[in-house]
Coordinates of C-alpha atoms in Angstrom, one line a residue:
M1 CA -24.6 -3.6 27.4
T2 CA -25.6 -4.6 23.9
A3 CA -27.9 -7.3 22.4
F4 CA -27.6 -8.4 18.8
I5 CA -31.1 -9.3 17.6
F6 CA -32.3 -11.2 14.5
P7 CA -35.6 -10.8 12.6
G8 CA -38.2 -13.4 11.8
Q9 CA -40.7 -14.3 9.1
G10 CA -42.3 -11.4 7.3
S11 CA -39.1 -9.5 7.0
Q12 CA -38.3 -11.2 3.6
K13 CA -38.5 -9.2 0.4
V14 CA -37.3 -9.6 -3.1
G15 CA -33.9 -7.9 -3.5
M16 CA -32.8 -8.7 0.1
G17 CA -29.0 -9.1 0.4
V18 CA -28.3 -7.9 -3.1
E19 CA -26.5 -4.8 -2.2
L20 CA -24.3 -6.6 0.4
A21 CA -23.5 -9.4 -2.1
D22 CA -22.6 -6.8 -4.8
A23 CA -20.3 -5.0 -2.4
S24 CA -18.7 -7.8 -0.4
A25 CA -17.2 -11.2 -1.2
H26 CA -17.8 -12.2 2.4
A27 CA -21.6 -11.7 1.9
R28 CA -21.4 -13.6 -1.4
E29 CA -19.7 -16.5 0.4
V30 CA -22.6 -16.7 2.9
F31 CA -25.2 -16.9 0.2
E32 CA -23.1 -19.4 -1.8
E33 CA -22.7 -21.7 1.2
V34 CA -26.5 -21.6 1.9
D35 CA -27.2 -22.3 -1.8
E36 CA -24.9 -25.3 -1.6
A37 CA -26.3 -26.6 1.7
L38 CA -29.9 -26.5 0.3
N39 CA -28.9 -27.6 -3.2
Q40 CA -31.0 -24.7 -4.5
K41 CA -30.2 -21.2 -5.9
L42 CA -31.9 -19.5 -2.9
S43 CA -29.8 -16.4 -3.5
A44 CA -31.3 -16.0 -7.0
L45 CA -34.8 -16.3 -5.5
M46 CA -33.9 -13.6 -2.9
K47 CA -32.5 -11.4 -5.7
D48 CA -35.2 -11.8 -8.4
G49 CA -38.2 -13.5 -6.8
P50 CA -40.9 -14.3 -7.6
E51 CA -42.2 -12.9 -4.3
S52 CA -44.8 -15.7 -4.0
E53 CA -42.0 -18.3 -4.0
L54 CA -39.8 -16.4 -1.6
T55 CA -42.7 -16.0 0.8
L56 CA -43.1 -19.8 1.0
T57 CA -42.2 -20.8 4.6
S58 CA -39.5 -23.3 3.5
N59 CA -37.7 -20.6 1.4
A60 CA -38.4 -17.5 3.6
Q61 CA -36.9 -19.1 6.8
P62 CA -33.4 -19.9 5.4
A63 CA -33.4 -16.7 3.3
I64 CA -34.0 -14.4 6.3
M65 CA -31.3 -16.2 8.2
A66 CA -28.8 -16.0 5.3
N67 CA -29.4 -12.3 5.0
S68 CA -28.9 -11.7 8.7
I69 CA -25.7 -13.8 8.8
A70 CA -24.3 -12.1 5.7
T71 CA -24.9 -8.8 7.4
L72 CA -23.0 -9.9 10.5
R73 CA -20.2 -11.5 8.4
V74 CA -19.7 -8.2 6.5
L75 CA -19.7 -6.3 9.8
E76 CA -17.1 -8.6 11.2
K77 CA -14.9 -9.2 8.2
E78 CA -15.1 -5.9 6.3
F79 CA -15.4 -3.5 9.3
G80 CA -13.7 -5.5 12.1
V81 CA -16.6 -5.3 14.5
S82 CA -17.2 -8.7 16.0
L83 CA -20.2 -10.1 17.8
A84 CA -18.0 -11.7 20.5
D85 CA -16.5 -8.3 21.3
K86 CA -19.6 -6.1 21.0
A87 CA -22.6 -8.3 22.0
D88 CA -23.4 -9.3 25.6
C89 CA -26.3 -11.5 24.5
V90 CA -28.3 -12.4 21.4
A91 CA -32.0 -13.1 20.7
G92 CA -34.1 -13.7 17.6
H93 CA -37.8 -13.6 16.7
S94 CA -39.1 -17.1 15.9
L95 CA -36.8 -18.4 13.1
G96 CA -34.5 -15.5 14.1
E97 CA -33.6 -17.6 17.2
Y98 CA -31.8 -19.9 14.8
S99 CA -30.0 -17.0 13.2
A100 CA -29.0 -15.8 16.7
L101 CA -27.6 -19.3 17.5
C102 CA -25.7 -19.4 14.2
A103 CA -24.2 -16.0 14.9
A104 CA -23.1 -17.1 18.4
G105 CA -21.5 -20.3 17.0
A106 CA -24.0 -22.9 18.3
F107 CA -24.8 -24.1 14.7
G108 CA -22.7 -23.9 11.5
L109 CA -24.2 -21.9 8.6
A110 CA -25.0 -24.9 6.5
E111 CA -26.5 -26.7 9.5
T112 CA -28.7 -23.7 10.3
A113 CA -29.9 -23.5 6.7
K114 CA -30.8 -27.2 6.6
L115 CA -32.6 -27.0 10.0
L116 CA -34.6 -24.0 8.8
R117 CA -35.5 -25.6 5.5
L118 CA -36.8 -28.6 7.4
R119 CA -38.6 -26.4 10.0
G120 CA -40.3 -24.5 7.2
I121 CA -41.5 -27.7 5.5
A122 CA -42.5 -29.3 8.8
M123 CA -44.6 -26.3 9.8
Q124 CA -46.2 -26.1 6.3
D125 CA -47.0 -29.9 6.4
A126 CA -48.4 -29.9 9.9
V127 CA -51.8 -28.4 8.9
P128 CA -53.5 -28.6 5.5
I129 CA -53.6 -25.2 3.7
G130 CA -56.8 -23.3 4.5
V131 CA -57.4 -25.1 7.8
G132 CA -55.3 -22.7 9.9
A133 CA -54.8 -19.0 10.0
M134 CA -53.2 -16.2 12.0
A135 CA -54.2 -12.6 12.7
A136 CA -52.5 -9.5 14.2
L137 CA -54.5 -7.8 16.8
L138 CA -53.8 -4.0 16.7
G139 CA -54.2 -2.0 19.9
A140 CA -54.2 -5.2 21.9
D141 CA -52.2 -6.0 25.0
I142 CA -51.5 -9.6 26.0
E143 CA -54.4 -9.7 28.5
K144 CA -57.1 -8.5 26.0
A145 CA -55.7 -10.9 23.4
G146 CA -55.8 -13.9 25.7
V147 CA -59.5 -13.2 26.7
L148 CA -60.5 -12.7 23.0
A149 CA -58.7 -15.9 21.9
E150 CA -60.5 -17.9 24.6
A151 CA -63.9 -16.5 23.7
A152 CA -63.3 -17.1 19.9
A153 CA -62.1 -20.7 20.3
E154 CA -65.5 -22.4 20.8
G155 CA -63.9 -25.8 21.0
Q156 CA -61.3 -25.1 18.3
V157 CA -57.7 -23.9 18.7
C158 CA -57.3 -20.1 19.1
E159 CA -54.1 -19.1 20.9
V160 CA -51.8 -16.2 21.4
A161 CA -48.8 -16.9 19.1
N162 CA -46.7 -13.8 19.3
D163 CA -46.6 -11.2 22.1
N164 CA -44.6 -8.7 20.0
D165 CA -45.0 -5.3 21.7
P166 CA -47.6 -3.5 23.9
T167 CA -49.7 -2.6 20.8
Q168 CA -49.5 -5.8 18.7
V169 CA -50.3 -9.4 19.6
V170 CA -50.7 -12.2 17.0
I171 CA -53.2 -15.1 17.4
S172 CA -53.0 -18.4 15.7
G173 CA -55.3 -21.5 15.3
H174 CA -58.2 -22.9 13.2
A175 CA -59.3 -20.5 10.4
E176 CA -62.9 -20.3 11.6
A177 CA -61.8 -19.4 15.2
I178 CA -59.4 -16.7 13.8
D179 CA -62.3 -15.3 11.7
R180 CA -64.5 -15.2 14.8
A181 CA -61.7 -13.4 16.8
I182 CA -61.4 -10.8 14.1
E183 CA -65.2 -10.1 14.2
M184 CA -65.2 -10.0 18.0
A185 CA -62.1 -7.8 18.4
R186 CA -63.9 -4.5 18.8
D187 CA -66.1 -5.9 21.5
H188 CA -63.0 -6.8 23.5
G189 CA -61.6 -3.3 23.3
I190 CA -59.2 -4.1 20.5
K191 CA -58.8 -1.7 17.6
R192 CA -58.9 -4.4 15.0
G193 CA -57.8 -7.8 13.8
I194 CA -56.0 -8.2 10.5
K195 CA -55.6 -11.7 8.9
L196 CA -51.9 -12.3 8.1
P197 CA -50.8 -13.6 4.7
V198 CA -49.3 -16.8 6.1
S199 CA -49.7 -20.3 4.9
A200 CA -49.9 -22.0 8.3
P201 CA -50.9 -21.3 11.9
F202 CA -47.5 -20.9 13.5
H203 CA -46.8 -21.1 17.2
C204 CA -49.9 -22.8 18.4
S205 CA -50.8 -26.4 19.4
L206 CA -51.8 -27.3 15.8
M207 CA -48.0 -27.3 15.1
Q208 CA -47.4 -30.4 17.2
P209 CA -46.5 -32.7 14.2
A210 CA -43.9 -30.1 13.2
A211 CA -42.5 -30.1 16.8
Q212 CA -42.1 -33.9 16.6
R213 CA -40.1 -33.6 13.4
M214 CA -37.9 -30.9 14.7
K215 CA -37.2 -32.9 17.9
L216 CA -35.8 -35.7 15.7
A217 CA -33.8 -33.2 13.5
L218 CA -32.3 -31.4 16.5
A219 CA -31.4 -34.8 18.1
D220 CA -29.2 -35.4 15.0
T221 CA -28.0 -31.7 14.8
S222 CA -27.7 -30.5 18.4
P223 CA -26.4 -27.1 19.2
N224 CA -22.8 -26.6 20.4
G225 CA -21.8 -24.1 23.1
F226 CA -22.5 -20.5 22.2
T227 CA -20.1 -17.6 22.7
V228 CA -22.7 -15.3 24.3
P229 CA -26.0 -16.2 26.1
L230 CA -29.3 -16.2 24.3
Y231 CA -32.7 -15.0 25.4
A232 CA -35.1 -17.8 24.3
N233 CA -38.5 -17.1 22.8
V234 CA -40.6 -19.5 24.8
T235 CA -39.2 -18.6 28.2
A236 CA -38.1 -15.0 27.7
A237 CA -35.1 -16.0 29.8
R238 CA -31.4 -16.2 29.4
V239 CA -30.0 -19.6 28.2
S240 CA -26.4 -20.7 27.9
D241 CA -26.7 -24.5 28.1
P242 CA -27.0 -26.1 24.6
A243 CA -29.0 -29.1 25.9
E244 CA -31.6 -26.7 27.4
E245 CA -31.8 -24.7 24.2
Q246 CA -32.2 -27.8 22.1
A247 CA -35.4 -28.6 24.1
L248 CA -36.6 -25.0 23.9
L249 CA -36.3 -25.0 20.1
V250 CA -38.7 -27.9 20.0
D251 CA -41.1 -26.1 22.4
Q252 CA -40.8 -23.0 20.3
I253 CA -42.7 -24.6 17.4
T254 CA -46.0 -24.8 19.3
G255 CA -45.1 -22.2 22.0
R256 CA -45.7 -18.4 22.2
V257 CA -43.0 -16.0 21.0
R258 CA -42.6 -13.9 24.1
W259 CA -40.7 -11.1 22.4
R260 CA -42.0 -8.2 24.5
E261 CA -41.0 -10.1 27.7
S262 CA -37.7 -11.0 26.2
V263 CA -36.8 -7.4 25.5
L264 CA -37.9 -6.4 29.0
A265 CA -35.8 -9.2 30.5
M266 CA -32.8 -8.0 28.5
R267 CA -33.4 -4.5 29.7
E268 CA -33.6 -5.7 33.3
A269 CA -30.3 -7.5 32.8
G270 CA -28.7 -4.1 31.8
V271 CA -29.0 -4.2 28.0
E272 CA -29.1 -0.5 26.8
R273 CA -28.8 -1.0 23.1
F274 CA -30.4 -3.5 20.6
V275 CA -28.6 -4.0 17.2
E276 CA -30.9 -5.6 14.6
L277 CA -29.0 -7.5 11.8
G278 CA -30.6 -7.8 8.4
G279 CA -34.0 -6.2 9.0
K280 CA -35.9 -3.1 10.2
V281 CA -38.7 -4.9 12.0
L282 CA -37.5 -5.6 15.6
G283 CA -35.9 -2.2 16.2
P284 CA -39.2 -0.4 16.0
M285 CA -40.8 -3.1 18.2
V286 CA -38.1 -2.6 20.8
G287 CA -38.8 1.1 20.7
R288 CA -42.5 0.5 21.5
I289 CA -41.7 -1.9 24.3
D290 CA -39.3 0.5 26.0
K291 CA -38.8 4.1 24.7
Q292 CA -35.6 4.5 26.6
A293 CA -33.9 1.6 24.8
G294 CA -31.4 2.4 22.1
T295 CA -32.0 0.7 18.8
V296 CA -30.1 0.4 15.5
S297 CA -31.1 -1.6 12.4
L298 CA -28.3 -2.7 10.1
V299 CA -29.3 -3.6 6.5
T300 CA -27.2 -1.6 4.0
M301 CA -23.4 -1.2 3.6
E302 CA -23.9 2.4 4.7
D303 CA -25.6 1.2 7.9
L304 CA -22.7 -1.1 8.6
E305 CA -20.1 1.6 7.9
N306 CA -21.8 4.1 10.2
F307 CA -22.1 1.5 13.0
A308 CA -18.4 0.5 12.6
K309 CA -17.3 4.2 12.8
E310 CA -19.2 4.6 16.1
N311 CA -18.2 1.2 17.5
G312 CA -14.8 0.4 15.9

């Protein structure tokens, strides 16, 4: 069994998608449709930067999705390898869950771009800049991270945001609490804490105003049925009901990204191979979660060609 997986924020970089767009009209069509949906030359920003603008949450989220979907579109249209035929399920990391839903037909491309633009703005607006922060805890498992977050909170918000793999957990909350957690990391048997270059404290209870805005947006643009089941971030469980997934996308804004558990759940269900589209972030994570799992990351035309040769 095979899972198609889609990366999240942090995988953006200037130059993303350029090679695909140069080589394939199908990739260009994806980027053009997203530009039109957002009424912005996002593809030019992806190509030339500046990086500071591409990294803004409201730009990074639709850009990462566009790159993933362009990669998939080229695989399907140029190389004849379709998600419906090859994937038994899909999953995505944070905003990647929207890319996964788009890939599986739950949302149209333009709809997905608009939802992610709104999601980015809503998450940015939820907390004034400087009030919140996030940190990656290296050499931390989920138990250690949870104990540290509780100890560092001191009446403020300090929560586990991403359970990425057995060696990396991300915490999120008030900036002072995150600073305390970084200072206390060693005392809790954690190698170290590194503050992340993000503009808001994602996936914690401070994001509640953003969750409310997404609830309204998703009521207007609800998901359709999807061609293959999805493993949802907040439950690390299989979903195939659009109404259930609609509620989970709202919960995802304040909830933990349970990526490690999602991968283990897919493995338990019989998934042997994970195919990452448009990034090289999740493949290595999957390898750290389960060394026996097969992984492949598709970014370049050469990657796609090689994959198609083996899976045509």
